[in-house]
Every structure is written in C-alpha cells, then in structure tokens.
Short mmCIF file of C-alpha atoms in Angstrom, two decimals:
data_model
loop_
_atom_site.label_atom_id
_atom_site.label_comp_id
_atom_site.label_asym_id
_atom_site.label_seq_id
_atom_site.Cartn_x
_atom_site.Cartn_y
_atom_site.Cartn_z
CA MET R 455 -24.05 23.45 38.56
CA SER R 456 -25.17 20.58 36.41
CA LEU R 457 -23.16 17.44 35.89
CA TYR R 458 -22.39 16.02 32.48
CA ASN R 459 -21.37 12.69 30.98
CA PHE R 460 -18.27 12.96 28.86
CA ILE R 461 -16.80 11.00 25.98
CA LEU R 462 -13.09 11.71 25.34
CA ILE R 463 -11.39 10.74 22.08
CA ASP R 464 -7.65 11.39 21.88
CA ASP R 465 -4.72 9.34 20.55
CA SER R 466 -2.51 10.67 23.33
CA GLU R 467 -2.81 8.40 26.36
CA PHE R 468 -1.45 11.28 28.43
CA ASP R 469 -4.17 13.64 27.44
CA LEU R 470 -6.87 11.05 28.04
CA PHE R 471 -5.51 10.46 31.52
CA ILE R 472 -5.12 14.15 32.34
CA TYR R 473 -8.51 15.25 31.10
CA GLU R 474 -10.42 12.33 32.53
CA LYS R 475 -8.94 13.10 35.91
CA LEU R 476 -9.45 16.83 35.54
CA LEU R 477 -13.12 16.43 34.57
CA ILE R 478 -13.81 14.23 37.55
CA LYS R 479 -11.75 16.22 40.07
CA SER R 480 -13.31 19.51 39.09
CA GLY R 481 -16.76 18.06 39.66
CA VAL R 482 -18.08 18.79 36.20
CA ALA R 483 -18.38 15.16 35.13
CA SER R 484 -20.63 12.44 36.39
CA SER R 485 -19.00 9.91 34.06
CA VAL R 486 -16.16 9.81 31.54
CA ILE R 487 -15.62 7.26 28.76
CA THR R 488 -12.26 7.42 26.97
CA PHE R 489 -11.09 6.18 23.56
CA SER R 490 -7.59 6.35 22.12
CA SER R 491 -8.89 5.74 18.62
CA ALA R 492 -11.72 7.50 16.82
CA ARG R 493 -12.61 4.37 14.90
CA ALA R 494 -12.98 2.36 18.11
CA ALA R 495 -15.13 5.12 19.59
CA LEU R 496 -17.41 5.14 16.56
CA HIS R 497 -17.81 1.39 16.74
CA PHE R 498 -18.62 1.58 20.44
CA LEU R 499 -21.21 4.32 20.04
CA LEU R 500 -22.99 2.39 17.30
CA THR R 501 -23.11 -0.87 19.19
CA ASN R 502 -23.44 0.01 22.89
CA PRO R 503 -25.85 1.95 25.06
CA PHE R 504 -24.47 5.20 26.47
CA PRO R 505 -25.92 8.23 28.29
CA VAL R 506 -26.55 11.68 26.79
CA SER R 507 -23.01 13.06 26.60
CA ILE R 508 -20.63 15.80 25.70
CA MET R 509 -17.82 14.67 23.42
CA LEU R 510 -14.36 16.21 23.54
CA LEU R 511 -12.77 15.18 20.26
CA ASP R 512 -9.09 15.58 19.38
CA LEU R 513 -8.22 16.71 15.86
CA GLN R 514 -4.90 15.19 14.80
CA MET R 515 -5.00 11.43 15.21
CA PRO R 516 -3.64 8.61 13.09
CA ASP R 517 -5.99 6.40 11.07
CA MET R 518 -9.12 8.54 11.59
CA ASN R 519 -8.75 12.18 12.58
CA GLY R 520 -11.34 14.34 14.29
CA PHE R 521 -12.90 15.69 11.10
CA GLU R 522 -13.05 12.23 9.57
CA PHE R 523 -14.77 10.96 12.69
CA VAL R 524 -17.40 13.67 12.42
CA GLU R 525 -18.02 12.83 8.75
CA ALA R 526 -18.53 9.16 9.62
CA PHE R 527 -20.65 10.01 12.66
CA LYS R 528 -23.05 12.01 10.46
CA ASP R 529 -24.13 8.73 8.90
CA SER R 530 -25.14 7.16 12.20
CA PRO R 531 -28.81 6.90 13.27
CA ILE R 532 -30.39 10.19 14.36
CA HIS R 533 -31.23 8.94 17.85
CA ILE R 534 -27.53 8.28 18.43
CA GLN R 535 -26.43 11.63 17.02
CA GLU R 536 -28.96 13.46 19.19
CA LYS R 537 -27.38 12.08 22.34
CA ILE R 538 -24.02 13.72 21.75
CA ARG R 539 -22.84 17.31 21.56
CA ILE R 540 -19.42 17.41 19.94
CA PHE R 541 -16.68 19.88 20.86
CA MET R 542 -13.23 19.75 19.35
CA LEU R 543 -10.40 19.77 21.88
CA SER R 544 -7.09 20.47 20.17
CA SER R 545 -3.76 22.25 20.47
CA THR R 546 -4.02 23.45 16.87
CA ILE R 547 -3.38 27.11 16.11
CA ASP R 548 -3.68 26.60 12.37
CA GLN R 549 -6.11 29.06 10.78
CA ARG R 550 -7.46 26.46 8.32
CA ASP R 551 -8.29 24.07 11.17
CA ILE R 552 -10.04 26.83 13.08
CA GLU R 553 -12.08 27.79 10.02
CA ASN R 554 -12.95 24.16 9.31
CA VAL R 555 -14.32 23.83 12.83
CA LYS R 556 -16.42 26.98 12.37
CA LYS R 557 -17.77 25.74 9.05
CA ASN R 558 -18.59 22.31 10.43
CA SER R 559 -22.26 21.98 11.29
CA VAL R 560 -21.76 19.10 13.72
CA ILE R 561 -18.89 20.47 15.81
CA ILE R 562 -20.24 23.07 18.19
CA ASP R 563 -17.00 24.80 19.08
CA LEU R 564 -13.23 24.52 19.34
CA ILE R 565 -11.73 24.33 22.82
CA SER R 566 -7.97 24.84 23.16
CA LYS R 567 -5.63 22.50 24.94
CA PRO R 568 -4.77 22.49 27.77
CA LEU R 569 -8.37 22.14 28.86
CA ASP R 570 -9.49 24.87 31.22
CA ILE R 571 -12.53 23.82 33.24
CA ASN R 572 -13.98 27.35 33.50
CA ILE R 573 -13.74 27.86 29.76
CA LEU R 574 -15.24 24.40 29.24
CA LYS R 575 -18.21 25.18 31.45
CA LYS R 576 -18.84 28.50 29.73
CA THR R 577 -18.61 26.90 26.30
CA ILE R 578 -20.94 24.06 27.19
CA GLU R 579 -23.54 26.30 28.82
CA ASN R 580 -23.55 28.79 25.98
CA MET W 894 23.06 7.95 -17.79
CA GLN W 895 23.87 9.28 -21.23
CA ALA W 896 26.31 7.23 -23.26
CA MET W 897 29.43 9.05 -24.37
CA ASN W 898 28.67 8.63 -28.05
CA GLU W 899 25.03 9.63 -27.78
CA LYS W 900 24.37 12.99 -29.45
CA PRO W 901 22.41 15.27 -27.16
CA ILE W 902 20.58 17.33 -29.81
CA LYS W 903 17.73 15.41 -31.43
CA ILE W 904 16.36 16.95 -34.59
CA LEU W 905 13.44 16.08 -36.83
CA TYR W 906 13.50 17.56 -40.32
CA VAL W 907 10.38 17.48 -42.52
CA ASP W 908 10.70 18.41 -46.19
CA ASP W 909 8.86 17.00 -49.22
CA GLU W 910 12.03 17.26 -51.31
CA GLU W 911 14.13 14.27 -50.47
CA HIS W 912 17.43 15.71 -51.68
CA ASN W 913 17.17 18.51 -49.10
CA LEU W 914 16.87 15.92 -46.35
CA HIS W 915 19.84 14.01 -47.72
CA SER W 916 22.12 16.98 -47.91
CA PHE W 917 21.14 18.16 -44.43
CA LYS W 918 21.82 14.75 -43.01
CA ALA W 919 25.12 14.49 -44.85
CA SER W 920 26.30 17.82 -43.46
CA PHE W 921 25.27 17.43 -39.83
CA ARG W 922 24.83 13.77 -38.97
CA LYS W 923 28.14 13.67 -37.13
CA GLN W 924 27.19 16.30 -34.57
CA TRP W 925 23.44 15.80 -34.18
CA ASP W 926 20.95 12.98 -33.98
CA ILE W 927 18.90 13.62 -37.13
CA SER W 928 15.62 11.99 -38.19
CA THR W 929 13.99 12.93 -41.48
CA THR W 930 10.74 12.39 -43.33
CA THR W 931 8.99 13.72 -46.41
CA SER W 932 5.53 13.38 -44.91
CA VAL W 933 3.94 15.52 -42.20
CA THR W 934 1.74 12.60 -41.16
CA GLU W 935 4.76 10.45 -40.59
CA ALA W 936 6.43 13.36 -38.80
CA GLU W 937 3.60 13.47 -36.27
CA GLU W 938 3.95 9.76 -35.65
CA MET W 939 7.66 10.18 -35.14
CA ILE W 940 7.14 12.95 -32.56
CA GLN W 941 4.84 10.65 -30.69
CA SER W 942 7.33 7.84 -30.43
CA LYS W 943 10.59 9.72 -29.95
CA GLU W 944 11.66 12.74 -27.97
CA PHE W 945 12.89 15.58 -30.20
CA ASN W 946 14.37 18.89 -29.14
CA ILE W 947 14.09 20.73 -32.43
CA ILE W 948 11.88 20.40 -35.50
CA LEU W 949 12.79 21.86 -38.85
CA ALA W 950 10.05 22.09 -41.47
CA ASP W 951 10.01 23.32 -45.01
CA GLN W 952 7.35 25.95 -45.64
CA ARG W 953 6.27 24.73 -49.08
CA MET W 954 4.93 21.23 -48.80
CA PRO W 955 1.94 19.70 -50.63
CA VAL W 956 -0.40 18.57 -47.81
CA LEU W 957 0.32 21.10 -45.10
CA THR W 958 2.64 24.10 -45.20
CA GLY W 959 5.40 24.20 -42.59
CA VAL W 960 3.46 26.87 -40.66
CA GLN W 961 0.26 24.81 -40.68
CA PHE W 962 2.21 21.81 -39.49
CA PHE W 963 3.70 23.81 -36.62
CA GLU W 964 0.29 25.19 -35.73
CA ARG W 965 -0.95 21.62 -35.43
CA ILE W 966 1.78 20.32 -33.19
CA ARG W 967 2.67 23.29 -31.06
CA TYR W 968 -0.03 22.80 -28.40
CA ARG W 969 0.59 19.14 -28.02
CA TYR W 970 4.37 19.43 -28.04
CA PRO W 971 5.08 22.91 -26.75
CA ASP W 972 8.61 22.08 -25.64
CA ILE W 973 10.01 21.32 -29.08
CA ILE W 974 11.66 24.35 -30.69
CA ARG W 975 10.37 25.05 -34.20
CA ILE W 976 12.50 26.32 -37.08
CA LEU W 977 11.04 27.11 -40.50
CA ILE W 978 12.96 26.66 -43.74
CA THR W 979 11.85 28.84 -46.62
CA GLY W 980 12.98 29.24 -50.19
CA HIS W 981 11.09 32.43 -50.83
CA THR W 982 10.89 35.37 -48.58
CA ASP W 983 7.17 35.71 -48.43
CA ILE W 984 6.07 38.32 -45.89
CA ARG W 985 2.65 36.66 -45.39
CA ALA W 986 4.29 33.33 -44.55
CA ALA W 987 6.71 35.07 -42.21
CA ILE W 988 3.90 36.79 -40.29
CA ASP W 989 1.95 33.53 -40.02
CA ALA W 990 5.04 31.66 -38.97
CA ILE W 991 5.56 34.01 -36.07
CA ASN W 992 1.94 34.49 -35.04
CA LYS W 993 0.49 31.05 -35.69
CA GLY W 994 3.44 28.73 -35.67
CA GLU W 995 5.51 30.60 -33.11
CA VAL W 996 8.70 29.64 -34.87
CA TYR W 997 12.00 30.36 -33.25
CA ARG W 998 14.06 31.02 -36.39
CA PHE W 999 13.91 31.11 -40.18
CA ILE W 1000 16.47 29.42 -42.30
CA ASP W 1001 16.80 30.56 -45.93
CA LYS W 1002 17.30 28.13 -48.74
CA PRO W 1003 19.93 27.46 -49.85
CA TRP W 1004 21.16 27.32 -46.28
CA ASP W 1005 24.49 28.40 -45.01
CA HIS W 1006 26.35 25.82 -42.89
CA THR W 1007 27.42 28.16 -40.09
CA TYR W 1008 24.06 29.86 -39.98
CA VAL W 1009 22.29 26.53 -39.50
CA GLU W 1010 24.78 25.49 -36.88
CA ASN W 1011 24.23 28.68 -34.90
CA ALA W 1012 20.45 28.46 -35.23
CA ILE W 1013 20.34 24.87 -34.00
CA ASN W 1014 22.75 25.45 -31.15
CA SER W 1015 20.93 28.46 -29.83
CA ALA W 1016 17.57 26.69 -30.30
CA TYR W 1017 18.89 23.85 -28.18
CA ASP W 1018 20.08 26.31 -25.54
CA ILE W 1019 16.54 27.66 -25.32
CA TYR W 1020 15.15 24.13 -25.16
CA LYS W 1021 17.50 23.24 -22.34
CA THR W 1022 16.89 26.43 -20.42
CA ARG W 1023 13.13 25.97 -20.59
CA ARG W 1024 13.38 22.35 -19.55
CA ASP W 1025 15.66 23.23 -16.62
CA LEU W 1026 13.34 26.02 -15.60
CA LYS W 1027 10.40 23.63 -15.64
CA GLN W 1028 12.36 21.17 -13.53
CA ARG W 1029 13.32 23.89 -11.06
CA ASN W 1030 9.72 25.00 -10.87
CA LEU W 1031 8.60 21.47 -10.07
CA GLU W 1032 11.26 21.18 -7.39
CA LEU W 1033 10.27 24.53 -5.92
CA GLN W 1034 6.63 23.52 -5.91
CA LYS W 1035 7.50 20.31 -4.10
CA ALA W 1036 9.65 22.20 -1.61
CA ASN W 1037 6.87 24.70 -0.93
CA GLU W 1038 4.27 22.00 -0.44
CA GLU W 1039 6.59 20.20 1.94
CA LEU W 1040 7.29 23.40 3.82
CA ASP W 1041 3.56 23.98 4.22
CA LYS W 1042 3.01 20.47 5.50
CA PHE W 1043 6.08 20.78 7.64
CA VAL W 1044 4.97 23.96 9.37
CA TYR W 1045 1.50 22.52 9.95
CA SER W 1046 2.63 19.22 11.39
CA ALA W 1047 5.64 20.61 13.19
CA SER W 1048 3.46 23.13 14.97
CA HIS W 1049 1.23 20.26 16.07
CA ASP W 1050 4.07 17.99 17.10
CA LEU W 1051 5.83 20.76 18.95
CA ARG W 1052 2.76 22.16 20.59
CA ALA W 1053 0.88 18.98 21.53
CA PRO W 1054 3.46 17.62 24.03
CA LEU W 1055 3.88 21.10 25.53
CA MET W 1056 0.13 21.43 26.01
CA SER W 1057 0.14 17.97 27.61
CA VAL W 1058 2.76 19.15 30.07
CA LEU W 1059 0.75 22.25 30.81
CA GLY W 1060 -2.35 20.10 31.33
CA ILE W 1061 -0.49 17.87 33.75
CA VAL W 1062 0.83 20.88 35.66
CA ASN W 1063 -2.69 22.32 35.93
CA LEU W 1064 -3.94 19.00 37.22
CA ALA W 1065 -1.03 18.60 39.66
CA LEU W 1066 -1.83 22.03 41.12
CA LEU W 1067 -5.39 20.88 41.79
CA ASP W 1068 -4.27 17.68 43.44
CA ASP W 1069 -3.28 17.88 47.11
CA ASP W 1070 -2.21 14.27 47.23
CA ILE W 1071 1.60 14.25 47.50
CA ALA W 1072 1.87 10.66 46.30
CA ALA W 1073 0.18 11.59 43.02
CA GLN W 1074 2.79 14.28 42.32
CA LYS W 1075 5.42 11.73 41.38
CA GLU W 1076 3.09 10.24 38.82
CA TYR W 1077 2.60 13.68 37.29
CA LEU W 1078 6.33 14.26 37.16
CA ASP W 1079 6.79 10.91 35.40
CA MET W 1080 4.26 11.96 32.81
CA ILE W 1081 5.91 15.31 32.32
CA GLN W 1082 9.21 13.53 31.81
CA LYS W 1083 7.74 11.26 29.11
CA SER W 1084 6.10 14.14 27.35
CA VAL W 1085 9.30 16.17 27.35
CA LYS W 1086 11.21 13.17 25.97
CA LYS W 1087 8.70 12.87 23.16
CA LEU W 1088 9.17 16.50 22.31
CA ASP W 1089 12.94 16.03 22.38
CA THR W 1090 12.72 13.07 20.00
CA PHE W 1091 10.75 15.17 17.59
CA LEU W 1092 13.29 17.99 17.76
CA ILE W 1093 16.12 15.55 17.09
CA ASN W 1094 14.18 14.22 14.09
CA ILE W 1095 13.71 17.71 12.72
CA ILE W 1096 17.42 18.41 13.03
CA ASP W 1097 18.17 15.08 11.32
CA TYR W 1098 15.83 16.04 8.54
CA TYR W 1099 17.50 19.37 8.10
CA LYS W 1100 21.00 17.90 8.19
CA ASN W 1101 19.97 15.31 5.62
CA ALA W 1102 18.24 17.75 3.30
CA ARG W 1103 20.79 20.56 3.38
CA GLY W 1104 23.98 19.09 4.70
CA VAL W 1105 26.98 18.43 2.51
CA PRO W 1106 27.55 14.67 2.18
CA VAL W 1107 30.70 13.42 3.87
CA ILE W 1108 31.89 10.16 2.36
CA SER W 1109 34.00 7.86 4.47
CA SER W 1110 34.73 4.19 4.87
CA ILE W 1111 31.87 2.55 6.76
CA ASN W 1112 32.34 -0.11 9.40
CA PHE W 1113 28.84 -1.56 9.66
CA ASP W 1114 29.62 -3.54 12.79
CA GLU W 1115 30.65 -0.39 14.62
CA LEU W 1116 27.72 1.58 13.26
CA VAL W 1117 25.13 -0.96 14.41
CA THR W 1118 26.77 -1.34 17.83
CA ASP W 1119 26.70 2.45 18.20
CA VAL W 1120 23.05 2.76 17.28
CA LEU W 1121 22.03 -0.10 19.57
CA ALA W 1122 23.92 1.53 22.42
CA THR W 1123 21.90 4.73 22.06
CA ILE W 1124 18.53 3.00 22.20
CA HIS W 1125 19.05 0.22 24.69
CA TYR W 1126 17.90 2.45 27.56
CA LEU W 1127 14.39 2.64 26.04
CA PRO W 1128 11.78 0.88 28.16
CA GLU W 1129 10.49 -0.92 25.05
CA PHE W 1130 13.93 -2.37 24.51
CA GLU W 1131 13.62 -4.72 27.44
CA GLY W 1132 13.01 -8.36 26.61
CA ILE W 1133 13.64 -7.92 22.89
CA LYS W 1134 16.08 -10.24 21.23
CA ILE W 1135 18.30 -8.52 18.69
CA ASN W 1136 20.18 -10.74 16.26
CA THR W 1137 22.90 -9.23 14.16
CA ASN W 1138 24.61 -10.88 11.24
CA ILE W 1139 27.09 -8.54 9.60
CA ARG W 1140 29.35 -9.69 6.79
CA GLN W 1141 31.76 -7.11 5.55
CA GLU W 1142 35.18 -7.98 4.22
CA GLU W 1143 35.89 -4.99 2.04
CA ALA W 1144 35.77 -1.24 2.48
CA PHE W 1145 32.37 0.26 1.71
CA GLN W 1146 32.11 4.00 1.20
CA SER W 1147 29.11 6.10 2.14
CA ASP W 1148 27.86 8.94 4.30
CA LEU W 1149 28.03 7.85 7.92
CA MET W 1150 25.63 10.48 9.21
CA LYS W 1151 22.87 9.53 6.78
CA LEU W 1152 23.38 5.85 7.47
CA ARG W 1153 23.14 6.52 11.18
CA ILE W 1154 19.79 8.27 10.62
CA VAL W 1155 18.60 5.26 8.59
CA PHE W 1156 19.66 2.63 11.15
CA ASN W 1157 18.49 4.68 14.08
CA ASN W 1158 14.97 5.11 12.69
CA LEU W 1159 14.53 1.57 11.40
CA ILE W 1160 15.85 -0.16 14.51
CA ASN W 1161 13.83 2.17 16.73
CA ASN W 1162 10.70 1.33 14.76
CA ALA W 1163 11.42 -2.40 14.90
CA VAL W 1164 11.73 -2.10 18.67
CA LYS W 1165 8.76 0.22 19.11
CA PHE W 1166 6.28 -1.77 17.04
CA GLN W 1167 6.77 -5.10 18.76
CA ASP W 1168 3.81 -7.31 19.52
CA PRO W 1169 3.76 -7.92 23.29
CA SER W 1170 1.42 -10.90 22.84
CA LYS W 1171 4.17 -12.88 21.11
CA LYS W 1172 6.38 -15.15 23.19
CA ASP W 1173 9.66 -14.07 21.57
CA GLN W 1174 10.11 -10.55 20.35
CA ILE W 1175 12.81 -10.49 17.73
CA VAL W 1176 14.65 -7.93 15.64
CA ASP W 1177 16.98 -9.25 12.94
CA ILE W 1178 19.68 -7.08 11.43
CA ARG W 1179 21.49 -8.59 8.46
CA ILE W 1180 24.11 -6.76 6.47
CA ASN W 1181 26.14 -7.94 3.52
CA ALA W 1182 28.63 -5.39 2.25
CA ASN W 1183 31.45 -5.42 -0.27
CA ALA W 1184 33.48 -2.79 -2.11
CA SER W 1185 30.68 -1.99 -4.55
CA SER W 1186 27.41 -2.41 -2.68
CA ALA W 1187 25.66 -3.18 0.57
CA LYS W 1188 22.44 -5.01 1.30
CA ILE W 1189 20.83 -4.25 4.64
CA ILE W 1190 17.85 -6.16 5.93
CA ILE W 1191 16.10 -5.17 9.13
CA SER W 1192 13.16 -7.34 10.09
CA ASP W 1193 10.99 -7.87 13.11
CA ASN W 1194 8.12 -10.11 14.18
CA GLY W 1195 6.14 -7.15 15.53
CA THR W 1196 2.74 -5.76 14.69
CA GLY W 1197 3.35 -5.45 10.95
CA ILE W 1198 1.93 -2.79 8.67
CA LYS W 1199 -1.48 -2.96 7.01
CA GLU W 1200 -1.30 -3.36 3.26
CA GLU W 1201 -3.14 -0.11 2.56
CA ASP W 1202 -0.57 1.79 4.64
CA GLN W 1203 2.50 0.24 3.09
CA ASP W 1204 2.85 2.60 0.14
CA LYS W 1205 2.18 5.64 2.33
CA ILE W 1206 4.53 5.09 5.24
CA PHE W 1207 7.36 6.93 3.50
CA ASN W 1208 5.22 10.05 3.02
CA MET W 1209 5.99 13.04 5.18
CA PHE W 1210 3.99 13.05 8.42
CA TYR W 1211 1.99 9.99 7.43
CA ARG W 1212 0.98 8.14 10.59
CA ALA W 1213 -0.30 4.67 10.08
CA GLY W 1214 -3.17 3.90 12.39
CA ASN W 1215 -1.14 2.70 15.30
CA ILE W 1216 -1.42 4.12 18.75
CA ARG W 1217 2.36 4.04 19.04
CA SER W 1218 2.89 6.05 15.85
CA GLY W 1219 5.13 9.02 16.31
CA SER W 1220 4.89 12.14 14.22
CA GLY W 1221 5.21 10.31 10.91
CA ILE W 1222 8.51 11.89 10.00
CA GLY W 1223 10.94 9.03 10.71
CA LEU W 1224 10.46 6.86 7.63
CA TYR W 1225 10.18 9.94 5.47
CA ILE W 1226 13.66 10.97 6.58
CA VAL W 1227 14.91 7.39 6.04
CA ASN W 1228 13.61 7.42 2.48
CA GLU W 1229 15.11 10.84 1.75
CA ALA W 1230 18.47 9.78 3.15
CA ILE W 1231 18.54 6.59 1.09
CA GLU W 1232 17.62 8.52 -2.04
CA LYS W 1233 20.52 10.86 -1.37
CA LEU W 1234 22.79 7.82 -1.02
CA LYS W 1235 21.53 6.64 -4.43
CA GLY W 1236 20.07 3.49 -2.96
CA ASN W 1237 16.58 2.10 -2.58
CA ILE W 1238 14.41 0.75 0.20
CA THR W 1239 11.56 -1.72 -0.04
CA ILE W 1240 9.20 -3.01 2.57
CA SER W 1241 7.40 -6.29 2.88
CA SER W 1242 5.07 -6.73 5.78
CA LEU W 1243 2.18 -8.86 6.90
CA TYR W 1244 -0.18 -7.28 9.38
CA GLY W 1245 0.12 -9.16 12.63
CA GLU W 1246 3.24 -11.04 11.51
CA GLY W 1247 6.00 -8.46 11.25
CA SER W 1248 7.87 -6.21 8.85
CA THR W 1249 11.02 -6.46 6.76
CA PHE W 1250 12.84 -3.47 5.35
CA GLU W 1251 15.43 -4.15 2.67
CA ILE W 1252 17.91 -1.51 1.63
CA ASN W 1253 20.34 -1.69 -1.26
CA LEU W 1254 23.09 0.88 -1.40
CA PRO W 1255 25.94 1.46 -3.81
CA SER W 1256 29.37 2.27 -2.45
CA ILE W 1257 30.03 5.93 -3.20
CA ASN W 1258 33.54 6.26 -4.48
CA PRO W 1259 34.71 9.84 -4.50
#
C-alpha cells in the first residue's frame, strides 16, 4: 500500500485532530498538514514548498468555504495545482451540495464524515 | 402611525371641466383626501409625488381621453384603482375602458352621491385587499427562504458535531492506549455541548418567532445576574472582568424571555470573542432604564468585528470569519427579538479593539 501526504482544511479543531490522528494511525499518511482556515491554507500553498499531496477539504467554513477555496485555488500557478488532488470531506447530505461537488471540475469526489479509512483508500486509488 | 384626522382614502380626480372637480370636492372632501387637476400631464406628476389609492378620470378630455390616460398609467402604477366618469354611454368607450384601461367601475354623469360613495368604498376595499395580499406574499416568501436556509444550516449544525463524535469514537476504538481514552471522552463531551447549545438556540428562535409575548415588569439587575450565573461555568469565562452599571429607578415593562435571549447571546459573545493577547479582558454592561425606555450597552475589548462583516452579522447563519464562530444564529435571534420588542440595535466595532452593542427599547405598556 502506498503512502500519501495529506493536507487537511477544516474549521473544526476537533475534526482536524481526529482525522490527522486517524490518517497517521491507520498508516495511510506519511505526512499531514492541517489548516483551520481555508484562506490561511491558500496563502501557505502559494508561498511555501510542500510535497505532492491529497487534500481533504471541508465544505462549510466561515470566511471562505470549500467551494470558494476551490475557485480561488483555480487561479494559482499550474505547477502548484498539479501537486494537489482535492477531495471534499463533509457531513453534508444536501442534494445541492452533492451536485455542486459532481459538477466541479477540480474536486475529484465527495467523502462523507466521519472519515472511513477503507473508503478513503478506495476513493483515492480509483 | 396614522394621525387620527388623516383620511385613509386618497383620491385623484382628473376632469377638464373645473366645475365638476369643484362639486366633487365640495361633496366628499370631509370623508376623503381629494386632489384634483384639469390636466392629464399634471395628473401624472401628481401620481409620481403622492401615493393615491383611487383615480377618477373623465372620459371626454381634450388631450387624452380618460381611457387613454388609464392605459398610460396602468403599467407603471398597477396598484391604483381606476374609475371612469362618462357623460355619454358610448359602447365603444366602455369596451376600451374595460379592455385597455382595465377600469374598476363606471360612474355616470350627473353622478349620484350614494352611488359614488359605494363605488369609492368598494374600490378602496379592493385596493386594501390587494395591498395586504402583496404584503402577505412578501412575508411568505421571506418565511420560505428562511425555512430553506434554516433546514440547510440546521442539518449541517446538527450533523457536524454528531459526525465529529462518531469520528472520535472510531478513532478511540483503534487506539489501545488507555490514557488517550480520557482525551477522546473530553472531546466527545465538548462536541455534545456544542450540539446542545445549538439545540437551545433553535428552541429560543422558535419561542421568539412563534411565542406569545408576555409583558411583565423587568428588573434588569436580576436579569443580568441570572444570565451571568448561567454562563460563569464556561471555560472562557475565567479571567474576564465583567463590569456592570445598572441604573433603574422606575418600572420598565417588556418581555422577559426575549430580553433573556438578547442578554444571553450578547454577553456570551462578548465573553467568547475575547482577545487572549490583551492584559485585561473586559466586558462592560451598562443599562439605563426608566418608565418609558431602556438603553442597554454591552461592550468588550475583544477581537472586534471586521468592517465588511458588520452589516451581515445579524443575518441568519452568517458566520464572520472567526474560528470561534458558532452557527451564525445567535445575533440573528437577538435582532429578531429586539424587533419584536419594537426596539433597535446598533453595533460599533473596531477590528482588534473590541465591539459595542447598543440597544434602545421602549417600555411596552399593555
């Protein structure tokens, strides 16, 4: 099984803590970077080196939500965009949200909270 | 509020023959607010500057006929009820009046006093009914939009903490370390408390929106002491200095439950959005109440609110970009409650410096 680098963006400190720990404990992650604000994450990615990663992005966040982050991220340099595969990690069960994820060309898939490592692996390796 | 002597029915009468206008005015000026003109051009200007309920127009006028005049104004002023006055029963004019001018009634010349009275009164009834219906429609639209937003956000705010708990449980099951279990339980406890706060907010919202107001004499000192007692167990509460300055010598009447919602949310926010980097963390509660009104000022030297967020913080489920933001329902409920109490709330805040909420309330005397 291959190891991945992860970037977590979630306004809930709980969820960041839980999923960081879960990713490491389950042996799927070689590194995890966490951000409690999408805006801070965007700033970091544009100004700092980081490895090729998988991003787990929350949807409902204050200031900049998951979809807004993706819109802003589309404007970043191609070599930065190419390093990240974005998955949305959310507890939403709203049909409009689900359709918006499907329609979005940048977000690869929606993964439901709570994060299940087996489902995560399958989704990533698909 | 409408003055007692103000006449509710506002009529504009257009007729090129001045004596018709005079006699109409002479007969009905006591019961209705009547404006008159001999010119259709002037009539249009008058409609622009004053709100009329009913327009009467003579059919035979030199520049435009009554029907042509109605045709011109009916799209721009669809609410005004149109009544045509005719001297001759001309079937062509009658057909046009109905099809093109969409008139509500005809009045024959010479007019009969009772007939005119009935026509105007029933025209005004229609006007009022349509206006009320429009108002109800707007209210319904607003209620539906809010319900939509409510279901969307509530499902998130109810589900997110539950999914957090489930995530923690999954993680705890993976972790054999006994010492770590306590940490997981602590997190579950916090998450459950968050969920509980949201549920209490929802119930507050419902009570405020649907509940029957109960007016009683308010003792602000007691109210503030009560609210402070319910929040002093919060971990954020520690180390915060709360100053209260309450001046109330006379009985002030209002709805205690709504006021409790207001104080509870505002004081909680003032405590929650403190700036830990400041040496003294202060919340000031100042109240000045007398028999007719109350001024309540709650200020803090916390994080403050960014200018671009200040006009949005009272919107339902708006969360300013702060990591400590809750669901965004608290200030919405505060605003709704204050509106129901016929008062107003204003905010002044400097980002990084602190926030001040000022509330002015009238005493509600049953």
